[in-house]
Amino acid sequence: MPDARFSWLLADTRIKHELAGSTYNRRREECEAAAHSLDLPSLRDATEADLDRLTDEVQRRRARHVISENARVLAAADTLSRRATRSLGPLMYASHESLRNDFSVSSQELDSLVMLAAEVSAVVGARMMGGGFGGCAIILVESAGLEELEDHLRDGYQEQFHRAPEFYRVRTVDGALAAGR
């Protein structure tokens, strides 16, 4: 997605977490239980129609996240192949909403960064990234609005949490390629 009109910003909540000892493992177990309830090897094989078969509300929410996130990943790949960068925004926001509501891995700090980012007109989309419970939000922004975004996030986050987030400007690059002989 190298396109100079857009930039990626990682906004770090500065909340540290231990995934191994957190509820992250519980989410994995809940997904495995949902797949087992559906007699499937993995939730990647589940469809929206399968959700009605889950009687446990927690399993249903976890499965709904996995199913919808898989669909969003495919839609994002299509969007990128068409170079329709702005179409990533709604996918990113929907992903964050699902991670917050169905997978329950967001935090007040992450939600705040995503909401603050959405207030900046140059922002295309934002979502939490990583395992959740703290960490970073990733934000797609028009390059011309990067400074405004950082200022807005810094001020709003500082006001709410009495500390500033850290920012990392990142860019996409081609993946690894096979070396020629």
PDB file of C-alpha atoms in Angstrom:
ATOM      1  CA  MET A   1       0.000   0.000   0.000  1.00  0.00           C
ATOM      2  CA  PRO A   2       2.820   2.464  -0.554  1.00  0.00           C
ATOM      3  CA  ASP A   3       0.868   5.660  -1.314  1.00  0.00           C
ATOM      4  CA  ALA A   4       2.413   8.938  -0.182  1.00  0.00           C
ATOM      5  CA  ARG A   5      -1.041  10.451   0.308  1.00  0.00           C
ATOM      6  CA  PHE A   6      -1.557   8.234   3.370  1.00  0.00           C
ATOM      7  CA  SER A   7       0.432   7.419   6.494  1.00  0.00           C
ATOM      8  CA  TRP A   8       0.213   4.877   9.290  1.00  0.00           C
ATOM      9  CA  LEU A   9       0.543   5.963  12.902  1.00  0.00           C
ATOM     10  CA  LEU A  10       0.877   3.626  15.872  1.00  0.00           C
ATOM     11  CA  ALA A  11      -0.396   5.253  19.037  1.00  0.00           C
ATOM     12  CA  ASP A  12       0.861   3.430  22.125  1.00  0.00           C
ATOM     13  CA  THR A  13      -1.346   3.563  25.222  1.00  0.00           C
ATOM     14  CA  ARG A  14       1.743   2.869  27.326  1.00  0.00           C
ATOM     15  CA  ILE A  15      -0.280   0.199  29.134  1.00  0.00           C
ATOM     16  CA  LYS A  16       1.862  -2.904  29.513  1.00  0.00           C
ATOM     17  CA  HIS A  17       0.252  -6.320  29.624  1.00  0.00           C
ATOM     18  CA  GLU A  18       1.219  -9.951  29.975  1.00  0.00           C
ATOM     19  CA  LEU A  19      -0.668 -11.936  27.360  1.00  0.00           C
ATOM     20  CA  ALA A  20       0.400 -15.300  28.780  1.00  0.00           C
ATOM     21  CA  GLY A  21      -1.099 -14.559  32.171  1.00  0.00           C
ATOM     22  CA  SER A  22      -4.087 -12.567  31.020  1.00  0.00           C
ATOM     23  CA  THR A  23      -7.537 -13.267  29.715  1.00  0.00           C
ATOM     24  CA  TYR A  24      -5.998 -13.611  26.243  1.00  0.00           C
ATOM     25  CA  ASN A  25      -5.635 -17.347  26.897  1.00  0.00           C
ATOM     26  CA  ARG A  26      -9.261 -17.466  27.985  1.00  0.00           C
ATOM     27  CA  ARG A  27     -10.308 -16.004  24.616  1.00  0.00           C
ATOM     28  CA  ARG A  28      -8.437 -18.779  22.816  1.00  0.00           C
ATOM     29  CA  GLU A  29     -10.123 -21.385  25.031  1.00  0.00           C
ATOM     30  CA  GLU A  30     -13.544 -19.813  24.404  1.00  0.00           C
ATOM     31  CA  CYS A  31     -12.946 -19.974  20.647  1.00  0.00           C
ATOM     32  CA  GLU A  32     -11.887 -23.603  20.888  1.00  0.00           C
ATOM     33  CA  ALA A  33     -15.009 -24.369  22.934  1.00  0.00           C
ATOM     34  CA  ALA A  34     -17.204 -22.634  20.346  1.00  0.00           C
ATOM     35  CA  ALA A  35     -15.609 -24.645  17.529  1.00  0.00           C
ATOM     36  CA  HIS A  36     -16.103 -27.830  19.553  1.00  0.00           C
ATOM     37  CA  SER A  37     -19.774 -26.935  20.158  1.00  0.00           C
ATOM     38  CA  LEU A  38     -20.176 -26.599  16.394  1.00  0.00           C
ATOM     39  CA  ASP A  39     -18.290 -29.852  15.715  1.00  0.00           C
ATOM     40  CA  LEU A  40     -15.712 -27.915  13.704  1.00  0.00           C
ATOM     41  CA  PRO A  41     -11.920 -28.214  13.894  1.00  0.00           C
ATOM     42  CA  SER A  42     -11.607 -24.417  14.020  1.00  0.00           C
ATOM     43  CA  LEU A  43     -13.797 -21.322  13.911  1.00  0.00           C
ATOM     44  CA  ARG A  44     -12.230 -20.449  10.550  1.00  0.00           C
ATOM     45  CA  ASP A  45     -14.584 -23.117   9.183  1.00  0.00           C
ATOM     46  CA  ALA A  46     -17.674 -21.508  10.772  1.00  0.00           C
ATOM     47  CA  THR A  47     -20.229 -19.344   8.982  1.00  0.00           C
ATOM     48  CA  GLU A  48     -22.718 -16.766  10.196  1.00  0.00           C
ATOM     49  CA  ALA A  49     -25.442 -19.405   9.906  1.00  0.00           C
ATOM     50  CA  ASP A  50     -23.597 -21.449  12.540  1.00  0.00           C
ATOM     51  CA  LEU A  51     -24.004 -18.704  15.148  1.00  0.00           C
ATOM     52  CA  ASP A  52     -27.636 -19.675  15.786  1.00  0.00           C
ATOM     53  CA  ARG A  53     -26.451 -23.126  16.853  1.00  0.00           C
ATOM     54  CA  LEU A  54     -24.398 -21.708  19.724  1.00  0.00           C
ATOM     55  CA  THR A  55     -26.468 -21.536  22.893  1.00  0.00           C
ATOM     56  CA  ASP A  56     -23.708 -20.059  25.046  1.00  0.00           C
ATOM     57  CA  GLU A  57     -23.742 -16.259  24.616  1.00  0.00           C
ATOM     58  CA  VAL A  58     -19.995 -15.855  25.226  1.00  0.00           C
ATOM     59  CA  GLN A  59     -19.158 -18.529  22.649  1.00  0.00           C
ATOM     60  CA  ARG A  60     -21.566 -16.885  20.198  1.00  0.00           C
ATOM     61  CA  ARG A  61     -19.875 -13.479  20.615  1.00  0.00           C
ATOM     62  CA  ARG A  62     -16.379 -14.941  20.245  1.00  0.00           C
ATOM     63  CA  ALA A  63     -17.411 -16.888  17.138  1.00  0.00           C
ATOM     64  CA  ARG A  64     -19.158 -13.834  15.656  1.00  0.00           C
ATOM     65  CA  HIS A  65     -15.916 -11.879  16.024  1.00  0.00           C
ATOM     66  CA  VAL A  66     -13.807 -14.563  14.329  1.00  0.00           C
ATOM     67  CA  ILE A  67     -16.277 -15.023  11.464  1.00  0.00           C
ATOM     68  CA  SER A  68     -16.714 -11.295  10.849  1.00  0.00           C
ATOM     69  CA  GLU A  69     -12.989 -10.564  11.230  1.00  0.00           C
ATOM     70  CA  ASN A  70     -12.141 -13.238   8.658  1.00  0.00           C
ATOM     71  CA  ALA A  71     -14.583 -11.570   6.250  1.00  0.00           C
ATOM     72  CA  ARG A  72     -13.041  -8.156   6.959  1.00  0.00           C
ATOM     73  CA  VAL A  73      -9.537  -9.489   6.254  1.00  0.00           C
ATOM     74  CA  LEU A  74     -10.680 -10.772   2.855  1.00  0.00           C
ATOM     75  CA  ALA A  75     -12.400  -7.452   2.147  1.00  0.00           C
ATOM     76  CA  ALA A  76      -9.256  -5.545   3.171  1.00  0.00           C
ATOM     77  CA  ALA A  77      -7.111  -7.656   0.841  1.00  0.00           C
ATOM     78  CA  ASP A  78      -9.513  -6.901  -1.999  1.00  0.00           C
ATOM     79  CA  THR A  79      -9.507  -3.211  -1.093  1.00  0.00           C
ATOM     80  CA  LEU A  80      -5.715  -3.110  -1.135  1.00  0.00           C
ATOM     81  CA  SER A  81      -5.508  -4.954  -4.452  1.00  0.00           C
ATOM     82  CA  ARG A  82      -7.813  -2.308  -5.957  1.00  0.00           C
ATOM     83  CA  ARG A  83      -5.795   0.493  -4.299  1.00  0.00           C
ATOM     84  CA  ALA A  84      -9.030   1.770  -2.724  1.00  0.00           C
ATOM     85  CA  THR A  85      -7.263   2.961   0.420  1.00  0.00           C
ATOM     86  CA  ARG A  86     -10.195   4.952   1.802  1.00  0.00           C
ATOM     87  CA  SER A  87     -12.319   1.798   1.850  1.00  0.00           C
ATOM     88  CA  LEU A  88     -10.060   0.424   4.608  1.00  0.00           C
ATOM     89  CA  GLY A  89     -11.479   2.934   7.101  1.00  0.00           C
ATOM     90  CA  PRO A  90     -14.889   1.354   7.711  1.00  0.00           C
ATOM     91  CA  LEU A  91     -13.243  -2.082   7.913  1.00  0.00           C
ATOM     92  CA  MET A  92     -10.812  -0.832  10.555  1.00  0.00           C
ATOM     93  CA  TYR A  93     -13.541   0.759  12.667  1.00  0.00           C
ATOM     94  CA  ALA A  94     -15.737  -2.353  12.363  1.00  0.00           C
ATOM     95  CA  SER A  95     -12.796  -4.501  13.424  1.00  0.00           C
ATOM     96  CA  HIS A  96     -12.204  -2.379  16.513  1.00  0.00           C
ATOM     97  CA  GLU A  97     -15.891  -2.478  17.413  1.00  0.00           C
ATOM     98  CA  SER A  98     -15.906  -6.269  17.119  1.00  0.00           C
ATOM     99  CA  LEU A  99     -12.701  -6.609  19.152  1.00  0.00           C
ATOM    100  CA  ARG A 100     -14.278  -4.397  21.824  1.00  0.00           C
ATOM    101  CA  ASN A 101     -17.830  -5.788  21.882  1.00  0.00           C
ATOM    102  CA  ASP A 102     -17.600  -9.413  20.747  1.00  0.00           C
ATOM    103  CA  PHE A 103     -14.037 -10.398  21.650  1.00  0.00           C
ATOM    104  CA  SER A 104     -13.789  -8.140  24.736  1.00  0.00           C
ATOM    105  CA  VAL A 105     -10.059  -7.421  24.395  1.00  0.00           C
ATOM    106  CA  SER A 106     -10.009  -3.647  24.150  1.00  0.00           C
ATOM    107  CA  SER A 107      -9.468  -1.190  26.983  1.00  0.00           C
ATOM    108  CA  GLN A 108     -10.612   2.319  27.902  1.00  0.00           C
ATOM    109  CA  GLU A 109      -7.291   3.652  26.664  1.00  0.00           C
ATOM    110  CA  LEU A 110      -7.504   1.913  23.279  1.00  0.00           C
ATOM    111  CA  ASP A 111     -11.144   2.903  22.835  1.00  0.00           C
ATOM    112  CA  SER A 112     -10.206   6.489  23.633  1.00  0.00           C
ATOM    113  CA  LEU A 113      -7.419   6.574  21.039  1.00  0.00           C
ATOM    114  CA  VAL A 114      -9.743   5.177  18.358  1.00  0.00           C
ATOM    115  CA  MET A 115     -12.530   7.632  19.251  1.00  0.00           C
ATOM    116  CA  LEU A 116     -10.131  10.589  19.381  1.00  0.00           C
ATOM    117  CA  ALA A 117      -8.665   9.593  16.013  1.00  0.00           C
ATOM    118  CA  ALA A 118     -12.151   9.473  14.485  1.00  0.00           C
ATOM    119  CA  GLU A 119     -12.604  13.141  15.444  1.00  0.00           C
ATOM    120  CA  VAL A 120      -9.821  14.189  13.040  1.00  0.00           C
ATOM    121  CA  SER A 121     -11.147  14.684   9.513  1.00  0.00           C
ATOM    122  CA  ALA A 122      -7.919  13.436   7.897  1.00  0.00           C
ATOM    123  CA  VAL A 123      -8.232  10.037   9.592  1.00  0.00           C
ATOM    124  CA  VAL A 124      -9.388   7.220   7.320  1.00  0.00           C
ATOM    125  CA  GLY A 125      -9.684   4.497   9.980  1.00  0.00           C
ATOM    126  CA  ALA A 126      -8.388   3.247  13.318  1.00  0.00           C
ATOM    127  CA  ARG A 127      -8.417   0.086  15.392  1.00  0.00           C
ATOM    128  CA  MET A 128      -6.562  -1.600  18.210  1.00  0.00           C
ATOM    129  CA  MET A 129      -3.812  -3.981  17.218  1.00  0.00           C
ATOM    130  CA  GLY A 130      -2.082  -6.886  18.858  1.00  0.00           C
ATOM    131  CA  GLY A 131      -3.475  -9.017  21.648  1.00  0.00           C
ATOM    132  CA  GLY A 132      -5.410  -6.235  23.335  1.00  0.00           C
ATOM    133  CA  PHE A 133      -5.780  -5.197  26.972  1.00  0.00           C
ATOM    134  CA  GLY A 134      -3.477  -2.229  26.285  1.00  0.00           C
ATOM    135  CA  GLY A 135      -0.814  -1.767  23.658  1.00  0.00           C
ATOM    136  CA  CYS A 136      -1.323   0.188  20.450  1.00  0.00           C
ATOM    137  CA  ALA A 137      -3.938   1.516  18.102  1.00  0.00           C
ATOM    138  CA  ILE A 138      -3.069   1.670  14.415  1.00  0.00           C
ATOM    139  CA  ILE A 139      -4.414   4.650  12.526  1.00  0.00           C
ATOM    140  CA  LEU A 140      -4.584   5.275   8.776  1.00  0.00           C
ATOM    141  CA  VAL A 141      -4.458   9.006   8.095  1.00  0.00           C
ATOM    142  CA  GLU A 142      -3.993  11.346   5.167  1.00  0.00           C
ATOM    143  CA  SER A 143      -0.310  12.291   5.353  1.00  0.00           C
ATOM    144  CA  ALA A 144      -1.127  16.006   5.418  1.00  0.00           C
ATOM    145  CA  GLY A 145      -3.098  15.490   8.649  1.00  0.00           C
ATOM    146  CA  LEU A 146      -0.465  13.542  10.590  1.00  0.00           C
ATOM    147  CA  GLU A 147       0.687  16.448  12.794  1.00  0.00           C
ATOM    148  CA  GLU A 148      -2.901  17.465  13.587  1.00  0.00           C
ATOM    149  CA  LEU A 149      -3.702  13.867  14.512  1.00  0.00           C
ATOM    150  CA  GLU A 150      -0.735  13.543  16.872  1.00  0.00           C
ATOM    151  CA  ASP A 151      -1.603  16.851  18.565  1.00  0.00           C
ATOM    152  CA  HIS A 152      -5.263  15.867  18.973  1.00  0.00           C
ATOM    153  CA  LEU A 153      -4.433  12.421  20.347  1.00  0.00           C
ATOM    154  CA  ARG A 154      -1.792  13.792  22.717  1.00  0.00           C
ATOM    155  CA  ASP A 155      -4.108  16.477  24.118  1.00  0.00           C
ATOM    156  CA  GLY A 156      -7.202  14.278  24.439  1.00  0.00           C
ATOM    157  CA  TYR A 157      -5.375  11.279  25.886  1.00  0.00           C
ATOM    158  CA  GLN A 158      -3.412  13.446  28.327  1.00  0.00           C
ATOM    159  CA  GLU A 159      -6.653  15.024  29.521  1.00  0.00           C
ATOM    160  CA  GLN A 160      -8.302  11.637  30.106  1.00  0.00           C
ATOM    161  CA  PHE A 161      -5.425   9.549  31.440  1.00  0.00           C
ATOM    162  CA  HIS A 162      -2.878  12.090  32.744  1.00  0.00           C
ATOM    163  CA  ARG A 163      -0.099  10.795  30.534  1.00  0.00           C
ATOM    164  CA  ALA A 164       0.723  11.176  26.868  1.00  0.00           C
ATOM    165  CA  PRO A 165       0.623   8.310  24.389  1.00  0.00           C
ATOM    166  CA  GLU A 166       3.739   7.503  22.394  1.00  0.00           C
ATOM    167  CA  PHE A 167       3.660   7.697  18.609  1.00  0.00           C
ATOM    168  CA  TYR A 168       5.449   5.671  15.971  1.00  0.00           C
ATOM    169  CA  ARG A 169       5.188   6.659  12.337  1.00  0.00           C
ATOM    170  CA  VAL A 170       5.409   3.481  10.315  1.00  0.00           C
ATOM    171  CA  ARG A 171       5.266   2.578   6.652  1.00  0.00           C
ATOM    172  CA  THR A 172       4.447  -0.523   4.707  1.00  0.00           C
ATOM    173  CA  VAL A 173       7.079  -2.287   2.651  1.00  0.00           C
ATOM    174  CA  ASP A 174       7.145  -5.309   0.397  1.00  0.00           C
ATOM    175  CA  GLY A 175       7.430  -8.631   2.198  1.00  0.00           C
ATOM    176  CA  ALA A 176      10.333 -11.027   1.918  1.00  0.00           C
ATOM    177  CA  LEU A 177      11.107 -12.351  -1.540  1.00  0.00           C
ATOM    178  CA  ALA A 178      12.970 -15.460  -2.639  1.00  0.00           C
ATOM    179  CA  ALA A 179      16.585 -14.676  -3.418  1.00  0.00           C
ATOM    180  CA  GLY A 180      17.627 -15.325  -6.996  1.00  0.00           C
ATOM    181  CA  ARG A 181      20.628 -17.448  -7.871  1.00  0.00           C
TER     182      ARG A 181
END
